[in-house]
mmCIF file of C-alpha atoms in Angstrom:
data_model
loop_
_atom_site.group_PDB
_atom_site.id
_atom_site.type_symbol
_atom_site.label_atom_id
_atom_site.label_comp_id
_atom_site.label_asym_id
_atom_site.label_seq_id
_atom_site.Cartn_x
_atom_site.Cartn_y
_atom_site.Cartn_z
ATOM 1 C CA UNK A 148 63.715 190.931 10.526
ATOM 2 C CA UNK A 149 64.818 194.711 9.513
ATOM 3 C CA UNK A 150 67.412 196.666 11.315
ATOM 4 C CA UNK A 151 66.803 199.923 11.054
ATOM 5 C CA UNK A 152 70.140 202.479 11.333
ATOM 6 C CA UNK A 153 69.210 206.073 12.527
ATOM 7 C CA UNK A 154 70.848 209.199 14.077
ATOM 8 C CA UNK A 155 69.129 208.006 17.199
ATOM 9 C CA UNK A 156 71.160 204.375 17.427
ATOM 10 C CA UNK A 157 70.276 201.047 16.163
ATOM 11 C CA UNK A 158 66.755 199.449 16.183
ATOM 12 C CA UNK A 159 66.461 195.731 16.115
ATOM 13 C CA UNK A 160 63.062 194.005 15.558
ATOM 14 C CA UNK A 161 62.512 191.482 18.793
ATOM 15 C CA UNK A 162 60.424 188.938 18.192
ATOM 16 C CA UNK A 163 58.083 188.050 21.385
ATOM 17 C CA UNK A 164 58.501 184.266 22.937
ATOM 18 C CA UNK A 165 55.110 183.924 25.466
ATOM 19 C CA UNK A 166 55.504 187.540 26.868
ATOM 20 C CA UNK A 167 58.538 185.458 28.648
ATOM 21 C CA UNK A 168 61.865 186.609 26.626
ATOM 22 C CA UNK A 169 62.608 188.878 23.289
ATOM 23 C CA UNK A 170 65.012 187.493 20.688
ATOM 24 C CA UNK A 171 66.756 189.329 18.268
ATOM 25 C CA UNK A 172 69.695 188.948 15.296
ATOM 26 C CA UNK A 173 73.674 188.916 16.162
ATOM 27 C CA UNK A 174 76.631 188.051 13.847
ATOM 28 C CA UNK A 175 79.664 186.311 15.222
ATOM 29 C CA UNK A 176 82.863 186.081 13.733
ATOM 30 C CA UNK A 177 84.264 186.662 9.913
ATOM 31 C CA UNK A 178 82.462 185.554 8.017
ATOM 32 C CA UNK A 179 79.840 186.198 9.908
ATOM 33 C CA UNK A 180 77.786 183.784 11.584
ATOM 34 C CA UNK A 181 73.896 184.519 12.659
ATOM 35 C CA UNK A 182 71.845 183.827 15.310
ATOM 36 C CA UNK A 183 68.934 184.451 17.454
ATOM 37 C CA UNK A 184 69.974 185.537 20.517
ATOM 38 C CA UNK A 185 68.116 186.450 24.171
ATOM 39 C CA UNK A 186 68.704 190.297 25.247
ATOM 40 C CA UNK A 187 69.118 189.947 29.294
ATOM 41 C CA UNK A 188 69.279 192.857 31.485
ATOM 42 C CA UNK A 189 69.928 190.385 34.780
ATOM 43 C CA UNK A 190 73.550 189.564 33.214
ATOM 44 C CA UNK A 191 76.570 190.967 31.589
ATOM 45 C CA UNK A 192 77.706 187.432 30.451
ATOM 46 C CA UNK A 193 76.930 186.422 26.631
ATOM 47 C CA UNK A 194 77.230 182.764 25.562
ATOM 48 C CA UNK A 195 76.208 181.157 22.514
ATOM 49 C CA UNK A 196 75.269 177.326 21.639
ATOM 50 C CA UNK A 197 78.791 175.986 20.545
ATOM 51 C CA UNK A 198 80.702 172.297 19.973
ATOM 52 C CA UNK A 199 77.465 170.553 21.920
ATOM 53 C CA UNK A 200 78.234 167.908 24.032
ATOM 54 C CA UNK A 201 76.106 164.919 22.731
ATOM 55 C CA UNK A 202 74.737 164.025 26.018
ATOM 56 C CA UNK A 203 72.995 168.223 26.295
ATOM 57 C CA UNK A 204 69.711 167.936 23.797
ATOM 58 C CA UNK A 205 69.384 171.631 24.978
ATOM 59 C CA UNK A 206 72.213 172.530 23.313
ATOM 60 C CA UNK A 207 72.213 170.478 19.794
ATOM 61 C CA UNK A 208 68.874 171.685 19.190
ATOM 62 C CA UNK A 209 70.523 175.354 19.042
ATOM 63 C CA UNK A 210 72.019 177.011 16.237
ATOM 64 C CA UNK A 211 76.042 176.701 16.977
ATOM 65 C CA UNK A 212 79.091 178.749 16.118
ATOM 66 C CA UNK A 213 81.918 177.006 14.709
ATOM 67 C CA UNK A 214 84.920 178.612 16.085
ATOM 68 C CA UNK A 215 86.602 176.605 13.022
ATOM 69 C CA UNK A 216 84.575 178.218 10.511
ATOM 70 C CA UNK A 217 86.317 182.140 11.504
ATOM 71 C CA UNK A 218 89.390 183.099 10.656
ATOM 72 C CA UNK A 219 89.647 185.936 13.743
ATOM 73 C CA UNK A 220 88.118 183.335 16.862
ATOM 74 C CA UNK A 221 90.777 182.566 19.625
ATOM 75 C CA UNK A 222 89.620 179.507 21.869
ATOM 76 C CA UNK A 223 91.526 180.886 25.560
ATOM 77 C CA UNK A 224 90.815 177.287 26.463
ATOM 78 C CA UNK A 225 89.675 178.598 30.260
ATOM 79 C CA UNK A 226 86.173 176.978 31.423
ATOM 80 C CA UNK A 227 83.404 178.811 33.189
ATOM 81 C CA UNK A 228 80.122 177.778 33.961
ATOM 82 C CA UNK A 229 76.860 180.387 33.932
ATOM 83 C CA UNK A 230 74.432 179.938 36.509
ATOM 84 C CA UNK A 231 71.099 181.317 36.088
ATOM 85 C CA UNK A 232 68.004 181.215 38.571
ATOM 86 C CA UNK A 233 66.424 178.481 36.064
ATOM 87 C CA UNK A 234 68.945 176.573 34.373
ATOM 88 C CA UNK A 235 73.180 176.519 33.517
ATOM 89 C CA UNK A 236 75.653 177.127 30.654
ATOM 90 C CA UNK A 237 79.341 175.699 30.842
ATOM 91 C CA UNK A 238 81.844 175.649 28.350
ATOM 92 C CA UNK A 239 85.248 177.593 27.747
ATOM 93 C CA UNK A 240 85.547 180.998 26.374
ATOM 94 C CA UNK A 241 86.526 182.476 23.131
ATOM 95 C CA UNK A 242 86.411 185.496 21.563
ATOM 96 C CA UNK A 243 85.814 186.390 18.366
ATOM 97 C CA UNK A 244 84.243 190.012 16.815
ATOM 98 C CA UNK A 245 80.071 190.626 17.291
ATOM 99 C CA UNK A 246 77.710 192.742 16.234
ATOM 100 C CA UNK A 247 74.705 193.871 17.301
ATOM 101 C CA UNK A 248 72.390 192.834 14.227
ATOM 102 C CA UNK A 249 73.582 191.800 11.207
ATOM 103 C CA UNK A 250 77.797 192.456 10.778
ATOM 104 C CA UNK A 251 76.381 195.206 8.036
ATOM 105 C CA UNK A 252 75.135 197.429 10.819
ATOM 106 C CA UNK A 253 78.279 198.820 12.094
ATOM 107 C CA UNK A 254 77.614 198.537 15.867
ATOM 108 C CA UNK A 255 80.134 195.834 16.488
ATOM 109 C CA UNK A 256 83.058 194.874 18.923
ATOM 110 C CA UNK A 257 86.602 193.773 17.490
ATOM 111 C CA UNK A 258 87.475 190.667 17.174
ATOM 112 C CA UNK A 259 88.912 191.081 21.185
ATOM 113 C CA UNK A 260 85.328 190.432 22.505
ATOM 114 C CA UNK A 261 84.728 187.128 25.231
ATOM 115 C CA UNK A 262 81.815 185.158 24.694
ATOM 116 C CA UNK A 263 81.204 181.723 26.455
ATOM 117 C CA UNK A 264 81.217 178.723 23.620
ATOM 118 C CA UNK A 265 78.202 176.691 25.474
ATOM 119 C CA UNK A 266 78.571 173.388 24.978
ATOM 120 C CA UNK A 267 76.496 171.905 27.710
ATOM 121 C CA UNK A 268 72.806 173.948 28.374
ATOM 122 C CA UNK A 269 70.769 172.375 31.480
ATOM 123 C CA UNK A 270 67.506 173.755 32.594
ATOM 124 C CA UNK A 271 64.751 176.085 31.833
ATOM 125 C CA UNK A 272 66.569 178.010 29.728
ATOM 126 C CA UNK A 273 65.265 180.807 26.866
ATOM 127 C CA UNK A 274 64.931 178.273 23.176
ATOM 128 C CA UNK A 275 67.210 181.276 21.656
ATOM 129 C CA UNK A 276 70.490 179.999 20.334
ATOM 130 C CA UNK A 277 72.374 182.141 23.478
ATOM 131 C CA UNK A 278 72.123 185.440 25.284
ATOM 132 C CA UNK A 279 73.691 188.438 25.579
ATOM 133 C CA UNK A 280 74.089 190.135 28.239
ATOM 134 C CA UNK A 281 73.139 194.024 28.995
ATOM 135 C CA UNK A 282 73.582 194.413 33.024
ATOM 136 C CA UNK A 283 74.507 197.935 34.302
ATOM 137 C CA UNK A 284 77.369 196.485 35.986
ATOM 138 C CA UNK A 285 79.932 194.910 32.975
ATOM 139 C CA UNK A 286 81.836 192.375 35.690
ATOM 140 C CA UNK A 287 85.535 191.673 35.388
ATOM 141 C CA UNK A 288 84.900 189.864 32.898
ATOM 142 C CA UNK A 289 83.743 191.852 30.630
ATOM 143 C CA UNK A 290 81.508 189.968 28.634
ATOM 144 C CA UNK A 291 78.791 192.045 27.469
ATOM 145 C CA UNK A 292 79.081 193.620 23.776
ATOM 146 C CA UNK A 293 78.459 197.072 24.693
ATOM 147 C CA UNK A 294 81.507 197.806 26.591
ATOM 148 C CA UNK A 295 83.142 198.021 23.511
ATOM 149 C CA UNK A 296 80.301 199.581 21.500
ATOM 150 C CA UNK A 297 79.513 202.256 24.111
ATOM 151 C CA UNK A 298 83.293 203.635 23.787
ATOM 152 C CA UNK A 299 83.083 204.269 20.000
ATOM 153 C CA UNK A 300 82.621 207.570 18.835
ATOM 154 C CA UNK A 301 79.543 206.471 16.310
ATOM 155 C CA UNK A 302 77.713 205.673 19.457
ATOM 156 C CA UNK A 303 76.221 209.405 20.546
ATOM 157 C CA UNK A 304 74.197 207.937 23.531
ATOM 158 C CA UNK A 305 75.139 205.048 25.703
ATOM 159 C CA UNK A 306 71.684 204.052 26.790
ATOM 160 C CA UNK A 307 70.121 201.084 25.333
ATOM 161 C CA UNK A 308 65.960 201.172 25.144
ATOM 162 C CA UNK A 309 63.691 198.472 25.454
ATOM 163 C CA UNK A 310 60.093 198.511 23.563
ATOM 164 C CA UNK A 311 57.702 195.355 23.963
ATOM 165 C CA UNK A 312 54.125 194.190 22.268
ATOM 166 C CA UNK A 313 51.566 191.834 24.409
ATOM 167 C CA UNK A 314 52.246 188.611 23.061
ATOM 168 C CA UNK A 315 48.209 188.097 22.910
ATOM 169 C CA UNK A 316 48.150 190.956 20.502
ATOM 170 C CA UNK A 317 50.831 189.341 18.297
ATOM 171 C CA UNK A 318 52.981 192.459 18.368
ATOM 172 C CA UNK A 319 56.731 191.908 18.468
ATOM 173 C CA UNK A 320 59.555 194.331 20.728
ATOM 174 C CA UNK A 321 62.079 196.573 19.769
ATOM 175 C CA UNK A 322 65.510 197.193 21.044
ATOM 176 C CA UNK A 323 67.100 200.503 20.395
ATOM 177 C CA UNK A 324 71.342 200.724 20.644
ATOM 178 C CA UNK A 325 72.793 204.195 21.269
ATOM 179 C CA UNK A 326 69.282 205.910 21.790
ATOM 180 C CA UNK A 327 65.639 205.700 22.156
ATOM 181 C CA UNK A 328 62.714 205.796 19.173
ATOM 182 C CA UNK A 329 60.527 208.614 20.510
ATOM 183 C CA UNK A 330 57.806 206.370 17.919
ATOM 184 C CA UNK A 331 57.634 203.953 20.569
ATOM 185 C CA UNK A 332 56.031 206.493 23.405
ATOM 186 C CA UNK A 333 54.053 209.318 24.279
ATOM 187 C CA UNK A 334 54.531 211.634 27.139
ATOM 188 C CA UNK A 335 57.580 212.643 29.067
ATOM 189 C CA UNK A 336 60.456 210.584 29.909
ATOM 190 C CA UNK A 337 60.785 210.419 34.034
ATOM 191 C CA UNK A 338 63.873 209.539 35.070
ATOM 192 C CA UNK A 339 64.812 207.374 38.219
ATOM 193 C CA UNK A 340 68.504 207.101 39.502
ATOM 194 C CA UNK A 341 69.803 203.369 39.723
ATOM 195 C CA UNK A 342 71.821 202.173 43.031
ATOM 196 C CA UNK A 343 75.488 202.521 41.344
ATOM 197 C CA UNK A 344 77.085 199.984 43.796
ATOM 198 C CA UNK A 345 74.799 197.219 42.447
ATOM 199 C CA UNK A 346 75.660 195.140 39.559
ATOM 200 C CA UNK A 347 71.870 195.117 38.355
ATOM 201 C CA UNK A 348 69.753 197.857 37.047
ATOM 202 C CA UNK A 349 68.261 198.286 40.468
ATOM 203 C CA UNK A 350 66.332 200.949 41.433
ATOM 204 C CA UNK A 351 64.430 201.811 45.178
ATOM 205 C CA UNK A 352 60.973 201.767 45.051
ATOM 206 C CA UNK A 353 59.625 204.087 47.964
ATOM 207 C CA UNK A 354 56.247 202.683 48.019
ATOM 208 C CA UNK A 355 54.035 199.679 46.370
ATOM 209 C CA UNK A 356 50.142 200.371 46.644
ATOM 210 C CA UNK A 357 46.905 198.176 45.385
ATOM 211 C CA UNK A 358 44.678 201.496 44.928
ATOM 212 C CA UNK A 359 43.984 203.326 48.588
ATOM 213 C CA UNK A 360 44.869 199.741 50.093
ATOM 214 C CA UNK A 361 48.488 198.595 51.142
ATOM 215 C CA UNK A 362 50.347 195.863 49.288
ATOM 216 C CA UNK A 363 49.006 193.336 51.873
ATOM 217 C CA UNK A 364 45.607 193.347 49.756
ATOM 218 C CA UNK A 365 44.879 190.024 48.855
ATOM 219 C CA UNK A 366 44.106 189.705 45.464
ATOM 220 C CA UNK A 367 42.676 185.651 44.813
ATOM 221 C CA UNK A 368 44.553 183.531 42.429
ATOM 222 C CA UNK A 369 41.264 182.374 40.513
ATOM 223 C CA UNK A 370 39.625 185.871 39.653
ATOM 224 C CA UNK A 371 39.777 186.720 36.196
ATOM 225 C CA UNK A 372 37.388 189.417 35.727
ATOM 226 C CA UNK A 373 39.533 192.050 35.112
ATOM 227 C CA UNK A 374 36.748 194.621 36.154
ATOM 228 C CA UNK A 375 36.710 193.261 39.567
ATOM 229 C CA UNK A 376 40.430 193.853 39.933
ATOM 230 C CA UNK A 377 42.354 196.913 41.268
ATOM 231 C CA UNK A 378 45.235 199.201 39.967
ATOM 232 C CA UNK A 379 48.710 198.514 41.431
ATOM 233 C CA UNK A 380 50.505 201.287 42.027
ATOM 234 C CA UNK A 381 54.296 201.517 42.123
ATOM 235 C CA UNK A 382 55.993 204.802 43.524
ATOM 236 C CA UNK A 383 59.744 204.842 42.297
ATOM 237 C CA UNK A 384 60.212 208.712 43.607
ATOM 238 C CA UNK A 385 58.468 212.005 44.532
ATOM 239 C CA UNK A 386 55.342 212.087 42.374
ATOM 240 C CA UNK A 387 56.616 209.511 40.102
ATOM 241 C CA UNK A 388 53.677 206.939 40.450
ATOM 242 C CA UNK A 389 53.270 204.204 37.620
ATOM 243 C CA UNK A 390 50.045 202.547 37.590
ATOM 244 C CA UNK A 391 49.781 198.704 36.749
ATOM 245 C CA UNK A 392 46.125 198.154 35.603
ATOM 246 C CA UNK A 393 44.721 194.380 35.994
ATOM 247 C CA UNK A 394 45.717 193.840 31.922
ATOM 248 C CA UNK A 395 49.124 194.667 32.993
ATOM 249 C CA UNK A 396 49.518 192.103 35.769
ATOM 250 C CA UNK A 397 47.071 189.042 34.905
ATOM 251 C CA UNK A 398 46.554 187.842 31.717
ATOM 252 C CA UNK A 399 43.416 187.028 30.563
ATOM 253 C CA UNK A 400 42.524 184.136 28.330
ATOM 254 C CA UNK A 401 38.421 184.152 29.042
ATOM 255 C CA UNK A 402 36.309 184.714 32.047
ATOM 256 C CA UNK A 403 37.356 181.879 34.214
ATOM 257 C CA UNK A 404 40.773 181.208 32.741
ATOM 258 C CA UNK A 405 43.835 183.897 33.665
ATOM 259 C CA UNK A 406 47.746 184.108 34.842
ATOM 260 C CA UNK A 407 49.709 186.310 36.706
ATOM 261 C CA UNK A 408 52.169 188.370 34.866
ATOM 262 C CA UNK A 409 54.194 188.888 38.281
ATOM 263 C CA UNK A 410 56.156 186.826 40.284
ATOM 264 C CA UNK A 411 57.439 187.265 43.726
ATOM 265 C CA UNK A 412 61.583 186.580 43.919
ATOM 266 C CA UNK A 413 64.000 184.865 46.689
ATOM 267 C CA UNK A 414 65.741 188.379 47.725
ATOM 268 C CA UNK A 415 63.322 189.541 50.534
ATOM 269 C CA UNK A 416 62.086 193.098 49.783
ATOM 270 C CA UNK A 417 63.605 192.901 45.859
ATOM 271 C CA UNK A 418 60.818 193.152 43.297
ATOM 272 C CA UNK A 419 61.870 191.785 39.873
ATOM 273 C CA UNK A 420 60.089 194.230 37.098
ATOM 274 C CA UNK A 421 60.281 191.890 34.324
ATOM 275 C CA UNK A 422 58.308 192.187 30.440
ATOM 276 C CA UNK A 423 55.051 193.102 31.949
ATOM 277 C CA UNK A 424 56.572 196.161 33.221
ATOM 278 C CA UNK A 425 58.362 196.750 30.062
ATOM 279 C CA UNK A 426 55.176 195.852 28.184
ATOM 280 C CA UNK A 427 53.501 198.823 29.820
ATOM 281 C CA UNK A 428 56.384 201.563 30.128
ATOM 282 C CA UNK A 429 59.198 201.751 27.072
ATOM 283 C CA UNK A 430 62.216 201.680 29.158
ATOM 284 C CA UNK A 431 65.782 203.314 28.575
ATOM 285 C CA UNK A 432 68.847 202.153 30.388
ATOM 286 C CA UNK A 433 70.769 205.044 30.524
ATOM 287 C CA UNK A 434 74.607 204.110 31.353
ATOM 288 C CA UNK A 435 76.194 207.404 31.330
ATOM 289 C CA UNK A 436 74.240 208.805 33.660
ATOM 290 C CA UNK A 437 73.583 206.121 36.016
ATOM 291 C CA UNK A 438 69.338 206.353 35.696
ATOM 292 C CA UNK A 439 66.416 204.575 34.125
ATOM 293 C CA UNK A 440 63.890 206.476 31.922
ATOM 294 C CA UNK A 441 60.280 205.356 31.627
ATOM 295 C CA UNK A 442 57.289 206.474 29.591
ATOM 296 C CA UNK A 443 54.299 205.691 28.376
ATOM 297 C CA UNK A 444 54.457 202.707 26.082
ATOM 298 C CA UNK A 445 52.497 203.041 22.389
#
């Protein structure tokens, strides 16, 4: 995987699991160690796989970091326990110095920076060896790398972007640190203002449409013609309509076979726009200002 270092930030190579997550390269601790981690926006916690418990196969058939094996990690000894929607990390904290990429890339935290040492992983969990987390909304714990990479002066634009290829078309992702890659979409950038007082990158979507028809359309499970399917349209603001064609909700294997792309969620009226959405517009997560940018996706 190459890292590419430009005036506009740090792009990382993703590589595509299933259309489901995008894993890319860290380093942790000196000397460094690698590993493949899971970039999620839903959290500001980062974990990695660390001193497995024997009885979590989940874990021991990760990558680990040896806390032993740098000379700057600090076990604080305090336990904490990461629920997710599908699955659950425990183990105690450390913290030790990352870097976004390889350790040679520059965009790193000091040696300061809290990371959970997993060391039992239950659940339906990403196979990455951990995850770091990229949530608008850093917590008190302060987990997430780019607290500290966002203050340093190297780091022109605190916005992260997010580029992703359709697994069926083998194409990998992209994630962009301090910037965007305008090679990555055509078009203008429309910007949507986030809800400040939530701890997600949650935006209000003023109206969801299937073409002329309301949401209430039913669309059937089993139809996988795609030419027999409508447009979804999602209205995030005045004029600002993105359109989600069938090949951008269903995904199509042959004419009888097929799978949504989109999932309803537990939270009521919340709609969770997950790698299909990405998949269709390159998104930057602009912290700064407090907004999302979308545009066309290339």
């Amino acid at each position: 995987m190459r890292v590419k270092h430009t005036r506009s930030g740090l792009r990382i190579p993703l590589l595509n699991a299933n259309d489901a997550f995008f894993y890319g390269p860290i380093t942790i601790g000196n000397p460094p160690q690698t590993f493949l981690m899971d970039f999620d926006t839903g959290s500001d916690l980062t974990w990695v796989s660390c001193r497995c418990k024997a009885n979590s196969p989940q874990c021991l058939r990760r990558n680990q970091f040896f806390c032993e094996g740098s000379y700057t990690c600090r076990d604080t000894s305090k336990f904490y326990e990461i629920v997710y929607g599908s699955g659950s990390v425990d183990g105690n904290w450390m913290a030790d110095k990352i870097c976004i990429g390889p350790s040679f890339s520059g965009f790193c935290t000091d040696s300061s920076q809290k990371f959970l040492c997993g060391r039992s992983v239950n659940g339906d969990l990403a196979d990455s060896d951990g995850t770091v987390g990229l949530a608008y909304n850093f917590g008190t714990l302060g987990a997430s790398p780019l607290r500290f990479i966002f203050a340093e002066p190297y780091c022109k634009h605190k916005m992260f972007s997010i580029w992703m290829g359709k697994s069926m078309e083998h194409r990998g992702g992209e994630l962009t640190i301090c910037g965007a890659n305008p090679s990555r979409y055509t078009g203008p950038i429309y910007w949507v203002p986030i809800l400040r007082d939530d701890p997600f990158w949650t935006i209000r979507v003023h109206r969801v449409a299937i073409d002329e028809f309301t949401i209430r359309k039913f669309i059937p499970d089993e139809e996988c013609d795609p030419d027999r399917l409508p447009n979804i349209v999602f209205t995030l603001g005045p004029g600002l309509n993105f359109i989600f064609r069938p090949r951008d909700y269903k995904a199509f294997y042959n004419p009888t076979q097929c799978s949504w792309l989109m999932f309803g969620t537990r939270h009521g009226n919340r709609w969770s726009f997950g790698t299909s959405f990405i998949e269709r517009f390159y998104t930057i997560f602009d912290f700064k200002h407090a907004r999302l940018g979308f545009a066309e996706s290339i």
